[in-house]
Coordinates of C-alpha atoms in Angstrom, one line a residue:
X236 CA 0.0 0.0 0.0
X237 CA 3.0 2.3 0.0
X238 CA 2.9 4.9 -2.8
X239 CA 5.8 3.7 -4.8
X240 CA 7.7 0.7 -5.9
X241 CA 9.8 0.4 -2.7
X242 CA 9.1 -3.0 -1.0
X243 CA 6.8 -2.7 2.0
X244 CA 9.2 -5.0 4.0
X245 CA 12.0 -2.6 3.5
X246 CA 9.9 0.4 4.7
X247 CA 8.8 -1.7 7.7
X248 CA 12.4 -2.5 8.6
X249 CA 13.4 1.2 8.2
X250 CA 10.7 2.3 10.5
X251 CA 11.5 -0.4 13.1
X252 CA 15.2 0.6 13.2
X253 CA 14.7 4.3 13.2
X254 CA 14.7 6.2 16.5
X255 CA 12.0 8.7 15.9
X256 CA 13.0 10.8 19.0
X257 CA 16.7 11.0 17.9
X258 CA 15.6 11.9 14.3
X259 CA 13.3 14.7 15.4
X260 CA 15.7 16.0 18.0
X261 CA 18.3 16.7 15.3
X262 CA 15.9 19.3 14.1
X263 CA 13.7 20.3 17.1
X264 CA 14.7 20.9 20.8
X265 CA 12.8 18.2 22.8
X266 CA 12.3 17.7 26.5
X267 CA 11.0 14.4 28.1
X268 CA 7.4 14.7 29.5
X269 CA 6.4 11.4 31.0
X270 CA 6.7 8.6 28.4
X271 CA 6.8 11.0 25.5
X272 CA 8.8 14.0 24.5
X273 CA 7.6 17.5 23.7
X274 CA 8.8 20.7 22.0
X275 CA 7.7 23.7 19.9
X276 CA 6.2 22.6 16.7
X277 CA 8.4 23.2 13.6
X278 CA 5.4 23.4 11.3
X279 CA 3.8 26.5 12.9
X280 CA 4.7 29.3 15.1
X281 CA 3.8 28.8 18.9
X282 CA 5.0 29.9 22.3
X283 CA 3.8 27.0 24.3
X284 CA 5.1 23.6 23.2
X285 CA 2.4 21.4 21.8
X286 CA 4.4 19.1 19.6
X287 CA 4.7 15.5 20.9
X288 CA 6.9 12.7 19.9
X289 CA 6.0 9.2 21.1
X290 CA 8.7 6.5 21.2
X291 CA 6.3 3.7 21.8
X292 CA 3.9 4.6 19.0
X293 CA 6.7 5.9 16.6
X294 CA 4.8 8.9 15.6
X295 CA 4.7 12.5 16.1
X296 CA 1.7 14.8 16.7
X297 CA 1.1 18.5 17.2
X298 CA -1.9 19.5 19.2
X299 CA -1.7 23.0 17.8
X300 CA -1.7 22.7 14.0
X301 CA -2.6 18.9 13.7
X302 CA 0.7 17.9 12.0
X303 CA 1.4 14.2 12.5
X304 CA 3.1 11.2 11.0
X305 CA 5.8 8.6 11.1
X306 CA 9.6 9.2 10.7
X307 CA 9.0 9.1 6.8
X308 CA 6.2 11.6 7.2
X309 CA 8.3 13.9 9.4
X310 CA 11.1 14.1 6.8
X311 CA 8.6 14.7 4.0
X312 CA 7.1 17.6 5.9
X313 CA 10.3 19.0 7.5
X314 CA 12.5 18.8 4.5
X315 CA 9.7 19.1 1.9
X316 CA 11.0 15.9 0.3
X317 CA 9.1 13.3 -1.7
X318 CA 8.2 9.9 -0.3
X319 CA 11.2 8.1 -2.1
X320 CA 13.5 10.8 -1.0
X321 CA 12.5 10.5 2.6
X322 CA 12.9 6.7 2.5
X323 CA 16.3 7.1 0.9
X324 CA 17.4 9.7 3.6
X325 CA 16.4 7.3 6.4
X326 CA 18.1 4.4 4.7
X327 CA 21.4 6.4 4.2
X328 CA 21.1 7.5 7.9
X329 CA 20.9 3.7 8.9
X330 CA 23.7 2.8 6.5
X331 CA 21.3 0.7 4.4
X332 CA 21.3 0.1 0.6
X333 CA 18.1 1.1 -1.1
X334 CA 16.5 -2.0 -2.7
X335 CA 16.6 -2.7 -6.5
X336 CA 13.1 -1.5 -7.8
X337 CA 13.0 -4.8 -9.8
X338 CA 12.8 -6.6 -6.5
X339 CA 9.7 -4.6 -5.5
X340 CA 6.6 -6.3 -4.2
X341 CA 4.4 -3.8 -6.1
X342 CA 1.2 -5.0 -7.7
X343 CA 2.2 -6.4 -11.1
X344 CA -1.0 -5.2 -12.7
X345 CA -0.5 -1.6 -11.4
X346 CA 3.2 -1.8 -12.6
X347 CA 2.1 -3.0 -16.1
X348 CA -0.6 -0.2 -16.2
X349 CA 2.0 2.5 -15.3
X350 CA 4.3 1.1 -18.0
X351 CA 1.5 1.3 -20.5
X352 CA 0.4 4.8 -19.6
X353 CA 3.9 5.9 -20.0
X354 CA 4.0 4.5 -23.5
X355 CA 0.7 6.1 -24.3
X356 CA 2.1 9.5 -23.1
X357 CA 4.9 9.0 -25.6
X358 CA 2.4 8.3 -28.5
X359 CA 0.6 11.6 -27.7
X360 CA 3.9 13.5 -27.4
X361 CA 5.0 12.3 -30.8
X362 CA 1.7 13.1 -32.3
X363 CA 1.8 16.7 -31.0
X364 CA 5.2 17.2 -32.7
X365 CA 3.6 16.1 -35.9
X366 CA 0.4 18.2 -35.6
X367 CA 0.5 21.8 -36.9
X368 CA -3.0 22.7 -35.7
X369 CA -2.3 21.6 -32.2
X370 CA 1.0 23.4 -32.0
X371 CA -0.7 26.5 -33.5
X372 CA -3.3 26.4 -30.8
X373 CA -0.6 26.3 -28.1
X374 CA 1.0 29.3 -29.8
X375 CA -2.2 31.2 -29.7
X376 CA -2.6 30.4 -26.0
X377 CA 0.9 31.5 -25.4
X378 CA 2.3 28.3 -24.2
X379 CA 6.1 28.0 -24.9
X380 CA 7.6 24.9 -26.3
X381 CA 9.7 24.3 -23.2
X382 CA 6.6 24.6 -21.0
X383 CA 4.8 22.0 -23.2
X384 CA 7.7 19.7 -22.9
X385 CA 8.0 20.1 -19.1
X386 CA 4.3 19.2 -18.7
X387 CA 4.6 16.5 -21.4
X388 CA 1.8 17.8 -23.5
X389 CA 0.6 15.7 -26.3
X390 CA -2.1 15.4 -29.0
X391 CA -4.6 12.7 -29.7
X392 CA -5.3 12.7 -33.4
X393 CA -8.5 11.8 -35.1
X394 CA -9.0 8.0 -35.5
X395 CA -7.7 5.5 -33.0
X396 CA -4.0 5.5 -32.7
X397 CA -3.8 3.4 -29.6
X398 CA -6.0 0.6 -31.0
X399 CA -4.2 0.8 -34.3
X400 CA -0.7 0.5 -32.6
X401 CA -1.6 -2.4 -30.4
X402 CA -4.4 -4.2 -32.2
X403 CA -2.3 -7.4 -32.3
X404 CA -1.3 -7.2 -28.6
X405 CA -4.2 -8.7 -26.8
X406 CA -2.9 -8.1 -23.2
X407 CA -2.1 -4.4 -23.9
X408 CA -5.6 -3.8 -25.5
X409 CA -7.2 -5.5 -22.5
X410 CA -5.3 -3.2 -20.2
X411 CA -6.1 -0.2 -22.3
X412 CA -9.7 -1.0 -21.9
X413 CA -9.3 -1.5 -18.1
X414 CA -7.8 2.0 -17.9
X415 CA -10.6 3.4 -20.1
X416 CA -8.4 4.6 -22.8
X417 CA -10.1 2.6 -25.5
X418 CA -13.4 0.8 -26.1
X419 CA -14.1 -2.1 -28.4
X420 CA -13.9 -0.1 -31.6
X421 CA -12.3 3.3 -30.9
X422 CA -9.9 5.3 -28.7
X423 CA -11.5 7.4 -25.9
X424 CA -9.7 10.7 -27.0
X425 CA -10.0 12.2 -30.6
X426 CA -8.6 15.4 -31.9
X427 CA -7.7 16.7 -28.4
X428 CA -4.8 18.4 -26.8
X429 CA -3.5 15.9 -24.2
X430 CA -2.5 16.8 -20.6
X431 CA -0.8 13.8 -18.9
X432 CA -1.8 13.7 -15.2
X433 CA 1.2 12.6 -13.0
X434 CA 1.3 11.6 -9.4
X435 CA 3.9 13.0 -6.9
X436 CA 6.4 10.4 -8.2
X437 CA 6.0 11.5 -11.8
X438 CA 4.1 8.4 -12.9
X439 CA 1.4 9.0 -15.6
X440 CA -1.8 7.8 -14.0
X441 CA -4.3 9.4 -16.4
X442 CA -5.1 12.0 -19.0
X443 CA -7.0 15.1 -19.5
X444 CA -8.0 16.1 -23.2
X445 CA -9.2 19.5 -24.5
X446 CA -11.0 19.4 -27.8
X447 CA -9.5 21.2 -30.7
X448 CA -12.7 21.0 -32.7
X449 CA -16.5 21.9 -31.9
X450 CA -16.9 18.7 -29.8
X451 CA -18.6 18.3 -26.4
X452 CA -17.5 18.1 -23.8
X453 CA -14.8 20.6 -24.1
X454 CA -12.6 18.8 -21.5
X455 CA -12.6 15.0 -21.1
X456 CA -10.7 13.1 -18.4
X457 CA -9.7 9.4 -18.1
X458 CA -12.4 7.5 -16.2
X459 CA -11.9 6.3 -12.7
X460 CA -9.4 3.2 -12.8
X461 CA -7.0 1.3 -10.7
X462 CA -4.5 4.3 -11.3
X463 CA -6.7 7.2 -11.6
X464 CA -9.0 8.8 -9.0
X465 CA -10.2 12.1 -10.1
X466 CA -11.3 13.4 -6.7
X467 CA -7.8 12.7 -5.2
X468 CA -5.2 13.9 -7.7
X469 CA -4.1 17.4 -8.7
X470 CA -2.8 18.5 -12.0
X471 CA 0.7 20.0 -12.0
X472 CA 1.8 19.1 -8.4
X473 CA 4.6 16.9 -9.7
X474 CA 5.9 19.7 -11.8
X475 CA 5.5 22.1 -8.9
X476 CA 7.7 19.9 -6.7
X477 CA 10.3 19.8 -9.4
X478 CA 10.8 23.6 -9.2
X479 CA 13.9 24.7 -7.4
X480 CA 13.6 25.3 -3.6
X481 CA 10.4 23.3 -3.0
X482 CA 7.2 25.4 -2.8
X483 CA 6.1 26.5 0.7
X484 CA 2.6 27.3 -0.7
X485 CA 0.3 26.1 -3.5
X486 CA -2.0 28.2 -5.8
X487 CA -5.1 26.2 -6.7
X488 CA -6.8 27.1 -10.0
X489 CA -9.5 25.5 -11.9
X490 CA -8.0 24.5 -15.4
X491 CA -5.0 22.8 -16.8
X492 CA -4.0 25.7 -19.0
X493 CA -4.4 28.1 -16.1
X494 CA -1.9 26.1 -14.2
X495 CA 0.6 25.9 -17.1
X496 CA 0.2 29.6 -17.9
X497 CA 0.9 30.6 -14.2
X498 CA 3.9 28.1 -13.9
X499 CA 5.3 29.7 -17.1
X500 CA 4.8 33.2 -15.8
X501 CA 6.9 32.5 -12.7
X502 CA 4.5 30.7 -10.4
X503 CA 5.6 27.1 -10.5
X504 CA 3.7 26.3 -7.3
X505 CA 0.3 26.3 -9.2
X506 CA -1.8 23.3 -9.3
X507 CA -5.3 22.6 -10.8
X508 CA -8.3 20.4 -10.0
X509 CA -9.2 18.0 -12.7
X510 CA -12.2 19.6 -14.3
X511 CA -14.5 18.9 -11.3
X512 CA -15.3 20.6 -8.1
X513 CA -12.6 20.7 -5.4
X514 CA -12.9 17.7 -2.9
X515 CA -12.0 17.3 0.7
X516 CA -9.6 14.6 -0.3
X517 CA -7.6 17.0 -2.5
X518 CA -7.5 19.6 0.3
X519 CA -6.3 17.0 2.8
X520 CA -3.6 15.9 0.5
X521 CA -2.3 19.5 0.0
X522 CA -2.2 20.5 3.6
X523 CA -0.4 17.2 4.5
X524 CA 2.6 18.7 2.7
X525 CA 2.2 22.3 2.3
X526 CA 1.2 24.9 5.1
X527 CA -0.5 27.5 2.8
X528 CA -3.0 27.2 0.0
X529 CA -4.1 30.1 -2.1
X530 CA -7.4 29.7 -4.1
X531 CA -7.6 31.6 -7.4
X532 CA -10.8 30.8 -9.4
X533 CA -12.3 32.4 -12.5
X534 CA -13.9 35.7 -12.2
X535 CA -17.4 34.5 -13.6
X536 CA -20.4 33.2 -11.7
X537 CA -19.2 29.6 -11.9
X538 CA -15.9 30.7 -10.4
X539 CA -17.6 32.6 -7.6
X540 CA -19.7 29.5 -6.8
X541 CA -16.5 27.3 -6.8
X542 CA -14.8 29.8 -4.4
X543 CA -17.7 29.6 -2.0
X544 CA -17.7 25.8 -2.1
X545 CA -13.9 25.8 -1.4
X546 CA -14.5 28.0 1.5
X547 CA -17.0 25.6 2.9
X548 CA -14.6 22.8 2.5
X549 CA -11.7 24.7 4.1
X550 CA -13.5 25.6 7.3
X551 CA -13.4 22.1 8.9
X552 CA -9.6 22.2 8.3
X553 CA -9.0 25.7 9.6
X554 CA -6.6 25.8 12.8
X555 CA -3.3 27.4 14.0
X556 CA -0.5 26.7 11.5
X557 CA -2.7 26.3 8.4
X558 CA -3.0 29.3 6.1
X559 CA -5.8 29.8 3.5
X560 CA -6.2 32.7 1.3
X561 CA -8.6 33.6 -1.6
X562 CA -7.7 35.8 -4.5
X563 CA -10.4 37.5 -6.7
X564 CA -10.1 38.1 -10.4
X565 CA -12.0 40.7 -12.6
X566 CA -15.3 39.6 -14.2
X567 CA -15.0 37.0 -16.8
X568 CA -11.2 36.7 -16.4
X569 CA -9.3 33.4 -15.6
X570 CA -5.8 33.2 -14.2
X571 CA -4.5 32.4 -17.7
X572 CA -6.1 35.5 -19.4
X573 CA -5.2 37.7 -16.4
X574 CA -1.6 36.9 -16.4
X575 CA -1.2 37.2 -20.2
X576 CA -3.2 40.5 -20.2
X577 CA -2.1 42.2 -17.0
X578 CA 1.3 40.5 -16.4
X579 CA 3.0 38.4 -13.8
X580 CA 3.8 41.4 -11.6
X581 CA 0.1 42.4 -11.3
X582 CA -0.8 38.8 -10.5
X583 CA 1.9 38.7 -7.9
X584 CA 0.4 41.8 -6.2
X585 CA -3.1 40.2 -6.3
X586 CA -1.6 37.1 -4.6
X587 CA -0.1 39.2 -1.9
X588 CA -3.4 41.0 -1.3
X589 CA -5.4 37.8 -1.2
X590 CA -7.8 37.7 1.7
X591 CA -7.3 35.4 4.6
X592 CA -10.0 32.8 5.4
X593 CA -11.6 34.9 8.0
X594 CA -11.8 37.9 5.7
X595 CA -13.1 35.7 2.9
X596 CA -15.9 34.4 5.1
X597 CA -16.8 37.9 6.0
X598 CA -16.7 39.1 2.3
X599 CA -18.7 36.2 1.0
X600 CA -21.4 36.9 3.6
X601 CA -21.5 40.6 2.7
X602 CA -21.9 39.8 -1.0
X603 CA -24.6 37.2 -0.5
X604 CA -26.7 39.3 1.9
X605 CA -26.1 43.0 1.0
X606 CA -29.4 44.3 2.4
X607 CA -30.1 46.0 5.8
X608 CA -33.6 44.6 6.3
X609 CA -34.3 42.4 9.2
X610 CA -35.1 39.5 6.9
X611 CA -31.8 39.8 5.2
X612 CA -29.9 40.1 8.4
X613 CA -31.6 37.1 9.7
X614 CA -30.6 35.1 6.6
X615 CA -27.1 36.3 7.1
X616 CA -27.0 35.3 10.7
X617 CA -28.4 31.8 9.8
X618 CA -25.8 31.3 7.0
X619 CA -23.0 32.5 9.4
X620 CA -24.2 30.1 12.0
X621 CA -24.0 27.2 9.5
X622 CA -20.5 28.1 8.4
X623 CA -19.3 28.4 12.0
X624 CA -20.7 24.9 12.8
X625 CA -18.4 23.6 10.0
X626 CA -15.3 24.6 11.9
X627 CA -13.9 21.7 14.1
X628 CA -11.2 23.6 15.9
X629 CA -13.0 25.2 18.8
X630 CA -10.5 28.1 19.3
X631 CA -10.7 29.3 15.7
X632 CA -14.5 28.8 15.7
X633 CA -15.0 31.0 18.7
X634 CA -12.5 33.7 17.5
X635 CA -14.3 33.8 14.1
X636 CA -17.7 33.9 15.8
X637 CA -16.7 37.0 17.8
X638 CA -15.3 38.7 14.7
X639 CA -18.4 38.1 12.6
X640 CA -20.7 39.2 15.4
X641 CA -18.8 42.4 15.7
X642 CA -18.4 43.1 12.0
X643 CA -22.1 42.5 11.3
X644 CA -23.3 44.0 14.7
X645 CA -25.2 40.8 15.3
X646 CA -24.2 40.8 19.0
X647 CA -25.7 37.9 21.1
X648 CA -27.5 36.5 18.0
X649 CA -24.3 35.2 16.6
X650 CA -22.3 34.7 19.9
X651 CA -24.9 32.2 21.1
X652 CA -24.4 28.8 19.4
X653 CA -27.3 27.6 17.4
X654 CA -29.8 25.4 19.3
X655 CA -29.7 21.9 17.9
X656 CA -32.8 20.8 16.1
X657 CA -34.6 17.7 17.1
X658 CA -35.3 15.2 14.3
X659 CA -38.7 14.2 13.7
X660 CA -39.6 10.6 14.7
X661 CA -39.7 8.3 11.8
X662 CA -42.3 5.6 11.3
X663 CA -41.8 2.4 9.4
X664 CA -43.0 2.5 5.7
X665 CA -43.2 -0.5 3.4
X666 CA -40.0 -0.6 1.4
X667 CA -37.9 1.7 3.7
X668 CA -34.5 0.7 4.8
X669 CA -33.1 0.4 8.3
X670 CA -31.1 3.5 9.2
X671 CA -27.5 2.8 10.1
X672 CA -26.6 5.9 12.0
X673 CA -23.6 8.1 11.6
X674 CA -21.0 5.5 12.1
X675 CA -19.7 7.3 15.3
X676 CA -19.0 4.2 17.1
X677 CA -17.0 2.7 14.3
X678 CA -15.0 6.0 14.0
X679 CA -14.2 5.8 17.7
X680 CA -13.2 2.3 17.5
X681 CA -10.9 3.0 14.6
X682 CA -9.2 5.8 16.5
X683 CA -8.6 3.6 19.6
X684 CA -7.1 0.9 17.3
X685 CA -4.9 3.4 15.5
X686 CA -3.5 4.8 18.6
X687 CA -3.0 1.4 20.3
X688 CA -2.7 -1.2 17.6
X689 CA -2.1 -4.2 20.0
X690 CA -5.9 -3.9 20.7
X691 CA -6.6 -5.1 17.1
X692 CA -6.5 -8.6 18.4
X693 CA -9.7 -7.9 20.5
X694 CA -11.8 -7.5 17.4
X695 CA -14.5 -10.1 16.5
X696 CA -13.6 -12.5 13.7
X697 CA -13.7 -10.9 10.2
X698 CA -16.7 -13.2 9.3
X699 CA -18.7 -11.6 12.1
X700 CA -17.7 -8.1 11.1
X701 CA -18.9 -9.0 7.6
X702 CA -22.3 -9.9 8.9
X703 CA -22.6 -6.7 11.0
X704 CA -22.0 -4.6 7.9
X705 CA -21.9 -1.1 9.4
X706 CA -20.5 1.8 7.4
X707 CA -16.8 2.1 8.1
X708 CA -16.2 -1.4 9.2
X709 CA -14.1 -2.1 6.0
X710 CA -11.4 0.2 7.4
X711 CA -11.5 -1.7 10.7
X712 CA -11.1 -5.0 8.7
X713 CA -8.1 -3.4 6.9
X714 CA -6.4 -2.9 10.3
X715 CA -7.3 -6.4 11.2
X716 CA -5.7 -7.7 7.9
X717 CA -2.5 -5.6 8.5
X718 CA -2.2 -7.1 12.1
X719 CA -2.3 -10.7 10.7
X720 CA 0.5 -9.9 8.2
X721 CA 2.7 -7.6 10.3
X722 CA 3.9 -8.2 13.8
X723 CA 4.5 -5.5 16.4
X724 CA 2.5 -2.8 14.6
X725 CA 2.8 0.8 15.9
X726 CA 0.8 3.9 14.9
X727 CA 3.7 5.2 12.8
X728 CA 3.8 1.9 10.8
X729 CA 0.1 1.8 10.3
X730 CA 0.2 5.4 8.8
X731 CA 2.7 4.2 6.3
X732 CA 1.2 0.8 5.5
X733 CA -2.0 2.7 4.5
X734 CA -0.5 6.0 3.0
X735 CA -2.4 7.1 -0.1
X736 CA -5.3 4.7 0.4
X737 CA -8.9 5.3 1.5
X738 CA -8.1 3.8 5.0
X739 CA -5.1 6.1 5.2
X740 CA -7.1 9.1 4.2
X741 CA -9.5 8.3 7.1
X742 CA -6.5 8.2 9.5
X743 CA -5.6 11.7 8.1
X744 CA -9.0 13.1 8.6
X745 CA -9.5 11.7 12.2
X746 CA -6.0 12.0 13.6
X747 CA -6.7 15.2 15.5
X748 CA -9.4 13.4 17.5
X749 CA -6.8 11.4 19.5
X750 CA -8.1 9.4 22.6
X751 CA -6.1 10.7 25.6
X752 CA -6.3 7.6 27.7
X753 CA -3.8 5.3 29.3
X754 CA -3.4 1.8 27.9
X755 CA -5.8 0.2 30.3
X756 CA -8.5 2.8 29.9
X757 CA -8.2 2.6 26.1
X758 CA -8.6 -1.3 26.3
X759 CA -11.7 -0.8 28.4
X760 CA -13.2 1.7 26.0
X761 CA -12.4 -0.5 22.9
X762 CA -14.2 -3.5 24.5
X763 CA -17.1 -1.3 25.2
X764 CA -17.2 0.0 21.6
X765 CA -17.1 -3.6 20.3
X766 CA -20.0 -4.5 22.5
X767 CA -22.0 -1.5 21.3
X768 CA -21.3 -2.4 17.7
X769 CA -22.5 -5.9 18.3
X770 CA -25.5 -4.6 20.0
X771 CA -26.3 -2.2 17.2
X772 CA -26.0 -4.9 14.7
X773 CA -28.6 -7.0 16.8
X774 CA -30.9 -4.0 16.8
X775 CA -30.6 -3.5 13.0
X776 CA -31.5 -7.1 12.4
X777 CA -34.6 -6.9 14.6
X778 CA -35.6 -3.6 13.0
X779 CA -35.2 -5.3 9.5
X780 CA -37.4 -8.2 10.8
X781 CA -40.2 -5.8 11.8
X782 CA -39.9 -3.9 8.5
X783 CA -40.2 -7.1 6.5
X784 CA -43.2 -8.1 8.7
X785 CA -44.8 -4.7 8.1
X786 CA -44.9 -5.6 4.4
X787 CA -47.0 -8.6 4.9
X788 CA -49.4 -7.3 7.6
X789 CA -50.0 -4.3 9.9
X790 CA -47.7 -4.2 13.0
X791 CA -49.4 -4.7 16.3
X792 CA -49.3 -1.8 18.8
X793 CA -46.6 -3.7 20.8
X794 CA -44.5 -4.2 17.6
X795 CA -44.8 -0.5 16.7
X796 CA -43.6 0.4 20.2
X797 CA -40.8 -1.9 19.9
X798 CA -39.9 -0.5 16.5
X799 CA -39.9 3.1 17.8
X800 CA -37.8 2.2 20.8
X801 CA -35.2 0.2 18.7
X802 CA -35.0 3.1 16.2
X803 CA -34.5 5.6 19.0
X804 CA -31.8 3.6 20.4
X805 CA -30.1 3.2 17.0
X806 CA -30.1 6.9 16.3
X807 CA -28.6 7.8 19.8
X808 CA -25.8 5.2 19.5

């Protein structure tokens, strides 16, 4: 599950041999505090130490900014190195030779797919060199040949060059179909400028294509595949990380050409979403490596909607040490057209004047609710309350609440947290499904196991977990599978085992909610959560039985009471 071709066994050995306290202490002044070590966080400014290194768990965590990880993660964050570079640095520190990639335990299907996408990128690059219309289009857009080469731009001509090239190679054609690059009779991309999408290791995992004729859609991406996940990747990040000095911020734009134009104009730290709305996964990925993200969307109505959506996604991640800014553009301008028209220096000034997250929330509310009428101010207050409730960090939430209350003169209306609403009681209806709750118990159990992996042995057999079927249990089962394969798991090793996977992503999202319990209390809590999950499963089964019964005959009064009681218990669990 490690994001590269380095054998997992080698990574496990590195983490087992590395003294994380000694590694961190080479860069951060640490003091012993009980079983752990503390110091001032190197990833954000602070006066009171909130950075902790745990020798037993082999991971670090900052309670101020939320930074956390293993020895590999620390080097990646502190030195701004890539995953392979961090692994190599640890190996050099321990006097170990890096393994030959040929001896890798990587998935052979994934390796074959990556090799094929590399070949496909080469086919498209060669076609661009031979296409006058495609090169003319790049000239019209101001994209220099060296920029096109750095981003490995290509061209998919009319016809089906991929199927034609490999028509007699059944295995390659089968893999092309699996990747969604061809169908039975034709290639996916025709007469399009091709943008290879690369991951942080520079591997081609998918393609974006912009039509050069009057064809819809204007932009077309590779479909979801074993390599490509549209809501996770970002265009241009590999290229950004290759720029001298490693970026300490990212500029996020909407389009491929926007990212290329800004990079060419002197802003190599620019990345783009892949033709869809920004996702939480993409944001999480960015802030894992970079402390500051600047959002610069188009100056039209769609761009303003995208900016507001980004603001909503950012608020749950806001806390000390993380910096988010929003940059506005003139109406109907995008970053590409602005930097070509106004110039790089004007764009640089706009970046520096970009509004902080708190200012952006205030500005967005002012634009959405410009009136002074009571009704308008009531709507403003309601939206402000909704945005505030998105913020998970209590300190940031209350500081922003006070600022908005003062700015909009809402006083106690906004300073009082919104009262929770009581959901209406549901009644069984033929054909309805049993509610499964919010998965809070499963999330709590996942956190306890993450912070004390030896408790994984307390889990019920996998067959029982399959029968329970609650949302999120697939991640619990992944931990269980890891414990069967790997001995002496630590928190740090789990983070690396599941790096860049859905389970690893869940770890990243939940990590700040660390259970501050000693080992015995954590064990007791874990046993209690397992018992609750079993009880919840029993409740669901009985509810389903009553629902099935209601489809054949009316429920008796006792059965209706039982249904309401069971449903109430399930919602409160």
